[in-house]
Structure formats: C-alpha cells, structure tokens
mmCIF file of C-alpha atoms in Angstrom:
data_model
loop_
_atom_site.group_PDB
_atom_site.id
_atom_site.type_symbol
_atom_site.label_atom_id
_atom_site.label_comp_id
_atom_site.label_asym_id
_atom_site.label_seq_id
_atom_site.Cartn_x
_atom_site.Cartn_y
_atom_site.Cartn_z
ATOM 1 C CA MET A 1 -75.738 70.567 100.413
ATOM 2 C CA ALA A 2 -72.310 70.495 98.793
ATOM 3 C CA SER A 3 -70.756 69.836 102.188
ATOM 4 C CA ALA A 4 -73.158 66.964 102.869
ATOM 5 C CA SER A 5 -72.366 65.418 99.500
ATOM 6 C CA ALA A 6 -68.639 65.610 100.216
ATOM 7 C CA HIS A 7 -69.177 63.705 103.459
ATOM 8 C CA ALA A 8 -71.411 61.105 101.843
ATOM 9 C CA GLN A 9 -68.844 60.343 99.138
ATOM 10 C CA LYS A 10 -66.577 58.833 101.814
ATOM 11 C CA LEU A 11 -69.175 56.132 102.473
ATOM 12 C CA PRO A 12 -70.485 53.376 100.182
ATOM 13 C CA ALA A 13 -73.288 54.437 97.872
ATOM 14 C CA GLY A 14 -76.562 54.888 99.711
ATOM 15 C CA PHE A 15 -75.024 55.468 103.138
ATOM 16 C CA VAL A 16 -74.916 58.797 104.993
ATOM 17 C CA TYR A 17 -73.772 60.236 108.284
ATOM 18 C CA LEU A 18 -76.928 60.967 110.251
ATOM 19 C CA ARG A 19 -75.437 64.317 111.363
ATOM 20 C CA ASP A 20 -75.559 65.405 107.723
ATOM 21 C CA ILE A 21 -79.286 64.644 107.606
ATOM 22 C CA ASP A 22 -80.307 65.970 111.025
ATOM 23 C CA PRO A 23 -77.666 67.311 113.441
ATOM 24 C CA THR A 24 -80.306 67.813 116.170
ATOM 25 C CA ILE A 25 -80.650 64.062 116.771
ATOM 26 C CA ILE A 26 -78.573 63.228 119.848
ATOM 27 C CA GLN A 27 -75.915 60.550 119.427
ATOM 28 C CA ASP A 28 -74.296 58.332 122.064
ATOM 29 C CA ILE A 29 -72.694 55.610 119.946
ATOM 30 C CA ARG A 30 -71.863 53.199 122.701
ATOM 31 C CA TYR A 31 -69.695 50.687 120.827
ATOM 32 C CA ALA A 32 -67.198 53.425 119.990
ATOM 33 C CA GLY A 33 -66.216 53.737 123.669
ATOM 34 C CA SER A 34 -66.047 51.732 126.892
ATOM 35 C CA ASN A 35 -69.624 52.216 128.120
ATOM 36 C CA ASN A 36 -70.969 48.934 126.719
ATOM 37 C CA PHE A 37 -71.218 45.255 127.632
ATOM 38 C CA VAL A 38 -67.768 44.479 126.196
ATOM 39 C CA GLY A 39 -66.149 47.347 128.083
ATOM 40 C CA ARG A 40 -64.095 48.677 125.169
ATOM 41 C CA PRO A 41 -64.576 49.962 121.596
ATOM 42 C CA LEU A 42 -65.630 47.254 119.162
ATOM 43 C CA ARG A 43 -63.638 46.605 116.006
ATOM 44 C CA GLY A 44 -64.587 48.952 113.194
ATOM 45 C CA TYR A 45 -65.825 51.786 115.413
ATOM 46 C CA GLN A 46 -63.170 54.385 114.710
ATOM 47 C CA ALA A 47 -65.592 57.241 115.359
ATOM 48 C CA ALA A 48 -68.726 57.772 117.459
ATOM 49 C CA GLU A 49 -70.910 58.468 114.427
ATOM 50 C CA CYS A 50 -74.308 57.130 113.394
ATOM 51 C CA VAL A 51 -74.151 55.899 109.784
ATOM 52 C CA VAL A 52 -77.380 54.772 108.084
ATOM 53 C CA LYS A 53 -78.957 54.160 104.711
ATOM 54 C CA ARG A 54 -80.095 57.489 103.263
ATOM 55 C CA GLU A 55 -83.803 56.590 103.350
ATOM 56 C CA VAL A 56 -83.471 55.566 106.995
ATOM 57 C CA GLY A 57 -81.887 58.911 107.810
ATOM 58 C CA ALA A 58 -84.699 60.811 106.093
ATOM 59 C CA LEU A 59 -87.304 58.936 108.123
ATOM 60 C CA LEU A 60 -85.423 59.566 111.365
ATOM 61 C CA LYS A 61 -85.428 63.266 110.534
ATOM 62 C CA SER A 62 -89.214 63.083 110.198
ATOM 63 C CA VAL A 63 -89.489 61.352 113.581
ATOM 64 C CA GLN A 64 -87.280 64.012 115.151
ATOM 65 C CA GLU A 65 -89.427 66.823 113.749
ATOM 66 C CA GLU A 66 -92.507 65.304 115.358
ATOM 67 C CA LEU A 67 -90.765 64.780 118.692
ATOM 68 C CA ALA A 68 -89.379 68.315 118.751
ATOM 69 C CA LEU A 69 -92.935 69.650 119.029
ATOM 70 C CA GLN A 70 -93.153 67.767 122.357
ATOM 71 C CA SER A 71 -89.712 68.897 123.625
ATOM 72 C CA LEU A 72 -88.395 65.393 123.004
ATOM 73 C CA SER A 73 -85.492 64.062 120.951
ATOM 74 C CA LEU A 74 -84.221 60.791 119.615
ATOM 75 C CA LYS A 75 -80.939 59.504 120.987
ATOM 76 C CA MET A 76 -79.016 57.017 118.848
ATOM 77 C CA PHE A 77 -77.059 54.257 120.605
ATOM 78 C CA ASP A 78 -76.059 52.291 117.491
ATOM 79 C CA CYS A 79 -76.751 52.441 113.764
ATOM 80 C CA TYR A 80 -74.716 50.740 111.025
ATOM 81 C CA ARG A 81 -72.482 48.086 112.626
ATOM 82 C CA PRO A 82 -69.526 46.633 110.692
ATOM 83 C CA VAL A 83 -69.474 42.844 110.290
ATOM 84 C CA ARG A 84 -66.112 42.826 112.061
ATOM 85 C CA ALA A 85 -67.795 44.340 115.144
ATOM 86 C CA VAL A 86 -70.379 41.550 115.149
ATOM 87 C CA ALA A 87 -67.540 39.010 114.983
ATOM 88 C CA ASP A 88 -65.878 40.852 117.864
ATOM 89 C CA MET A 89 -69.039 40.321 119.945
ATOM 90 C CA VAL A 90 -69.024 36.601 119.132
ATOM 91 C CA THR A 91 -65.382 36.254 120.181
ATOM 92 C CA TRP A 92 -66.068 38.153 123.418
ATOM 93 C CA SER A 93 -69.028 35.925 124.281
ATOM 94 C CA ARG A 94 -66.836 32.823 124.066
ATOM 95 C CA ASP A 95 -63.689 34.027 125.839
ATOM 96 C CA GLY A 96 -64.630 32.414 129.170
ATOM 97 C CA ARG A 97 -64.341 35.645 131.165
ATOM 98 C CA GLU A 98 -67.067 37.820 132.667
ATOM 99 C CA THR A 99 -66.245 40.875 134.749
ATOM 100 C CA PRO A 100 -68.687 42.522 137.194
ATOM 101 C CA ALA A 101 -68.976 45.500 134.823
ATOM 102 C CA GLN A 102 -69.928 43.173 131.964
ATOM 103 C CA LYS A 103 -72.361 41.274 134.201
ATOM 104 C CA ARG A 104 -74.369 44.485 134.686
ATOM 105 C CA TYR A 105 -75.790 43.926 131.201
ATOM 106 C CA ASN A 106 -76.906 40.314 131.686
ATOM 107 C CA PRO A 107 -77.550 39.909 135.428
ATOM 108 C CA SER A 108 -79.669 36.757 135.158
ATOM 109 C CA PHE A 109 -77.523 34.432 133.051
ATOM 110 C CA SER A 110 -74.083 33.869 131.530
ATOM 111 C CA LYS A 111 -72.913 35.780 128.476
ATOM 112 C CA VAL A 112 -72.416 32.529 126.541
ATOM 113 C CA ASP A 113 -76.225 32.299 126.410
ATOM 114 C CA LEU A 114 -76.743 35.726 124.793
ATOM 115 C CA PHE A 115 -76.871 34.339 121.246
ATOM 116 C CA ARG A 116 -78.984 31.296 122.120
ATOM 117 C CA LEU A 117 -81.552 33.504 123.847
ATOM 118 C CA GLY A 118 -81.746 35.980 120.977
ATOM 119 C CA TYR A 119 -80.170 39.043 122.581
ATOM 120 C CA ILE A 120 -77.239 39.150 120.150
ATOM 121 C CA ALA A 121 -77.283 37.870 116.564
ATOM 122 C CA GLU A 122 -74.312 36.346 114.732
ATOM 123 C CA ARG A 123 -75.636 38.055 111.597
ATOM 124 C CA SER A 124 -76.890 41.507 112.479
ATOM 125 C CA GLY A 125 -79.354 43.654 110.555
ATOM 126 C CA HIS A 126 -77.279 46.594 111.771
ATOM 127 C CA SER A 127 -74.630 45.627 109.222
ATOM 128 C CA THR A 128 -77.041 46.450 106.392
ATOM 129 C CA GLY A 129 -77.517 50.032 107.585
ATOM 130 C CA ALA A 130 -81.248 49.536 108.130
ATOM 131 C CA ALA A 131 -81.331 48.676 111.864
ATOM 132 C CA LEU A 132 -81.063 51.061 114.783
ATOM 133 C CA ASP A 133 -80.759 51.154 118.565
ATOM 134 C CA LEU A 134 -82.297 54.285 120.065
ATOM 135 C CA THR A 135 -84.290 55.882 122.851
ATOM 136 C CA LEU A 136 -86.034 59.132 123.774
ATOM 137 C CA VAL A 137 -84.685 62.183 125.588
ATOM 138 C CA ASP A 138 -86.868 64.627 127.497
ATOM 139 C CA LEU A 139 -85.265 67.955 126.604
ATOM 140 C CA LYS A 140 -86.898 69.613 129.621
ATOM 141 C CA ALA A 141 -85.209 67.221 132.078
ATOM 142 C CA ASP A 142 -81.747 67.405 133.623
ATOM 143 C CA ASN A 143 -79.677 65.111 131.388
ATOM 144 C CA SER A 144 -76.278 66.265 132.629
ATOM 145 C CA ALA A 145 -75.206 63.082 134.456
ATOM 146 C CA THR A 146 -72.510 61.220 132.530
ATOM 147 C CA PHE A 147 -71.031 57.729 132.672
ATOM 148 C CA ASP A 148 -68.045 57.298 134.994
ATOM 149 C CA SER A 149 -66.108 54.068 134.405
ATOM 150 C CA SER A 150 -64.688 54.214 137.945
ATOM 151 C CA LYS A 151 -68.127 53.988 139.587
ATOM 152 C CA ASP A 152 -69.792 50.777 140.690
ATOM 153 C CA TYR A 153 -73.236 51.092 139.123
ATOM 154 C CA GLY A 154 -76.211 48.820 139.710
ATOM 155 C CA ASP A 155 -77.146 46.310 137.037
ATOM 156 C CA CYS A 156 -79.309 47.190 134.059
ATOM 157 C CA ILE A 157 -82.578 46.195 135.721
ATOM 158 C CA ALA A 158 -81.947 48.225 138.887
ATOM 159 C CA ASN A 159 -83.791 51.426 139.742
ATOM 160 C CA VAL A 160 -82.897 54.217 137.313
ATOM 161 C CA ASN A 161 -81.098 56.110 140.104
ATOM 162 C CA LEU A 162 -78.733 53.154 140.597
ATOM 163 C CA ARG A 163 -78.089 52.308 136.946
ATOM 164 C CA ALA A 164 -75.385 53.923 134.831
ATOM 165 C CA PRO A 165 -76.764 57.286 133.604
ATOM 166 C CA GLU A 166 -77.934 57.418 129.992
ATOM 167 C CA GLY A 167 -79.318 60.963 129.761
ATOM 168 C CA SER A 168 -82.666 59.705 128.511
ATOM 169 C CA VAL A 169 -86.142 58.841 129.733
ATOM 170 C CA ASP A 170 -86.535 55.823 132.036
ATOM 171 C CA MET A 171 -87.567 52.898 129.858
ATOM 172 C CA GLY A 172 -87.408 50.436 132.762
ATOM 173 C CA THR A 173 -83.975 48.995 131.927
ATOM 174 C CA GLY A 174 -80.711 50.318 130.602
ATOM 175 C CA TYR A 175 -79.720 50.029 126.962
ATOM 176 C CA ASP A 176 -78.406 46.613 125.870
ATOM 177 C CA CYS A 177 -79.889 44.974 128.949
ATOM 178 C CA SER A 178 -80.241 41.251 128.229
ATOM 179 C CA ASP A 179 -83.207 40.480 130.437
ATOM 180 C CA VAL A 180 -86.915 39.729 130.123
ATOM 181 C CA ARG A 181 -87.633 43.234 131.435
ATOM 182 C CA SER A 182 -86.155 44.577 128.209
ATOM 183 C CA HIS A 183 -88.851 42.830 126.194
ATOM 184 C CA THR A 184 -90.895 45.690 124.784
ATOM 185 C CA SER A 185 -94.178 44.473 126.247
ATOM 186 C CA ALA A 186 -92.703 43.335 129.585
ATOM 187 C CA LYS A 187 -95.240 43.389 132.437
ATOM 188 C CA SER A 188 -92.677 43.923 135.206
ATOM 189 C CA ILE A 189 -92.194 47.654 134.566
ATOM 190 C CA THR A 190 -94.112 50.707 135.752
ATOM 191 C CA ALA A 191 -96.972 52.368 133.908
ATOM 192 C CA ASP A 192 -94.799 55.387 133.107
ATOM 193 C CA GLN A 193 -92.028 53.209 131.708
ATOM 194 C CA ARG A 194 -94.588 51.346 129.603
ATOM 195 C CA ARG A 195 -95.967 54.620 128.228
ATOM 196 C CA TRP A 196 -92.502 55.770 127.169
ATOM 197 C CA ARG A 197 -91.908 52.483 125.343
ATOM 198 C CA GLN A 198 -95.275 52.725 123.639
ATOM 199 C CA LYS A 199 -94.568 56.301 122.553
ATOM 200 C CA LEU A 200 -91.247 55.263 121.015
ATOM 201 C CA VAL A 201 -92.772 52.270 119.217
ATOM 202 C CA LEU A 202 -95.678 54.335 117.857
ATOM 203 C CA VAL A 203 -93.651 57.284 116.604
ATOM 204 C CA MET A 204 -91.249 54.910 114.838
ATOM 205 C CA ALA A 205 -94.050 52.719 113.460
ATOM 206 C CA ARG A 206 -95.654 55.736 111.784
ATOM 207 C CA ARG A 207 -92.566 55.829 109.525
ATOM 208 C CA GLY A 208 -92.545 52.087 108.888
ATOM 209 C CA PHE A 209 -89.986 50.992 111.488
ATOM 210 C CA VAL A 210 -90.556 47.658 113.224
ATOM 211 C CA ASN A 211 -89.514 47.004 116.815
ATOM 212 C CA TYR A 212 -87.743 43.804 117.926
ATOM 213 C CA SER A 213 -89.888 42.330 120.704
ATOM 214 C CA LYS A 214 -86.964 41.371 122.976
ATOM 215 C CA GLU A 215 -85.328 44.819 122.884
ATOM 216 C CA TRP A 216 -87.352 47.986 123.405
ATOM 217 C CA TRP A 217 -84.528 50.008 121.787
ATOM 218 C CA HIS A 218 -84.085 48.035 118.530
ATOM 219 C CA PHE A 219 -85.868 49.002 115.309
ATOM 220 C CA SER A 220 -85.443 48.083 111.661
ATOM 221 C CA LEU A 221 -86.878 49.313 108.368
ATOM 222 C CA PRO A 222 -88.194 46.385 106.273
ATOM 223 C CA GLY A 223 -86.996 46.449 102.691
ATOM 224 C CA ALA A 224 -84.166 48.891 103.311
ATOM 225 C CA GLY A 225 -81.542 46.312 104.245
ATOM 226 C CA GLY A 226 -79.851 44.043 101.745
ATOM 227 C CA GLN A 227 -76.261 42.936 101.946
ATOM 228 C CA ALA A 228 -74.139 43.172 105.093
ATOM 229 C CA TYR A 229 -71.186 45.580 104.989
ATOM 230 C CA ASP A 230 -67.855 45.659 106.787
ATOM 231 C CA PHE A 231 -66.486 49.151 106.140
ATOM 232 C CA PRO A 232 -65.205 50.901 109.307
ATOM 233 C CA ILE A 233 -66.989 53.892 110.823
ATOM 234 C CA THR A 234 -64.550 56.757 110.412
ATOM 235 C CA PRO A 235 -64.732 60.437 111.434
ATOM 236 C CA ARG A 236 -66.674 62.859 109.247
ATOM 237 C CA LYS A 237 -64.287 65.168 107.421
#
C-alpha cells in the first residue's frame, strides 16, 4: 500500500495508475506508440500506462475479478488522455495528408470527416480520467501475434486474419475503426462478434459504465468526470 501511495502522489489528486489497482489487467496503450491511426506517439504520452480516476480503477478491478472466473481479461487501449493529445489529433486530421497505414482506420471516408461524424471529439471525456477504450482477451487463446509496422495489413473492417493483430477476441472490427461496423449494435457482424460485444457492454454496465454507441470499445462512468486535464502520462517510479 505504501508503494501504491508513492506512485499516486506523482499524479493529480484522485488519479491513479491502473497497475497499482490491478496489475492483472492487460494494457496496450496505443497512443504511446506507432500502432494507431496517427502512426506515432501522441503528445503527452510519455509512457504506455493507463491512468484513471481512483473510483474508475476500483470498478475496473471488480470487472476483472468477474472476468477472471471465465478465463477472460480486460485489455486497455486508452484511459486518461491529455488535452494536448486531443489537440494533436485535431492537427493531424487537418494536415491534408493520409497515408495507406492511416487509411486502414477509416477505409470509407476521409480523415477530415472524423470529427463531423462523431468518431473523434475535439473535447474528449478521456481527458477527465473517466473514459476508457478497452476490449476482452480470451486467456485460453493464442494471443502471441504482435503488430509489425513493416507489414501491409488489411483495413480495420477486414477479416480478423487480415487485420493488424490485437491479441484480443474478434469484435468484428479493429480498435479505433471509424466505420459503421464499429457501432456497438451494428448488424453487419457475425453472431459470435455480436455476443462478444454484448458481453463487454453487460459486464461494464453492471458497474455503471456507459458505452458510446458508435464505438464498441468506448465506455465512460457518469458523474466521475469533471474538468479536463493536460498533465503528461509519465512512467511509474
């Protein structure tokens, strides 16, 4: 406990590193690396760590305990997001360039339309520490495949065997896929994919988390937000 407190003191009051709450929750913080729609780390992501409000972390621990009984785990893609990272996304969307690797994430339209269509927000709930991007991992499956930036993967709505590997269950699209198939209740996915989405929504809803209808991976905890923050995500020490 003393160690956890020492870590928490490096963050603003009320924020914690999720690893200090539950180290069994898998983390793949995508904006801290190159495996994301921008293709590089976003501003403010100095470490691949999930930072959340303390009450959010406690509820995630409860979710994880339930999933563990089914040989499943949460996997976190993004948690607290600095305001400067949101601004970085806005700048990227307006730079007039779109590489094939970036296009994998929005195969049906231009990136300048991401904000208008509601796939990216200029003011993100992530910056309050009360919004999350996550998925489920089947711990009995082979999750060893890793992302290789030199490979030419299929786009985010392609068959799971053609998409970039995410080491998680097949939800029908990749993470951060800006497409109607990413809508949580999309009809154009298989029955198995729909069941996985429903399982994720239900297990999160039992702790009060609300899903965003256009993104099967995005959840927020009403009442736990508040002001937006801009402190960088730094390594735990």
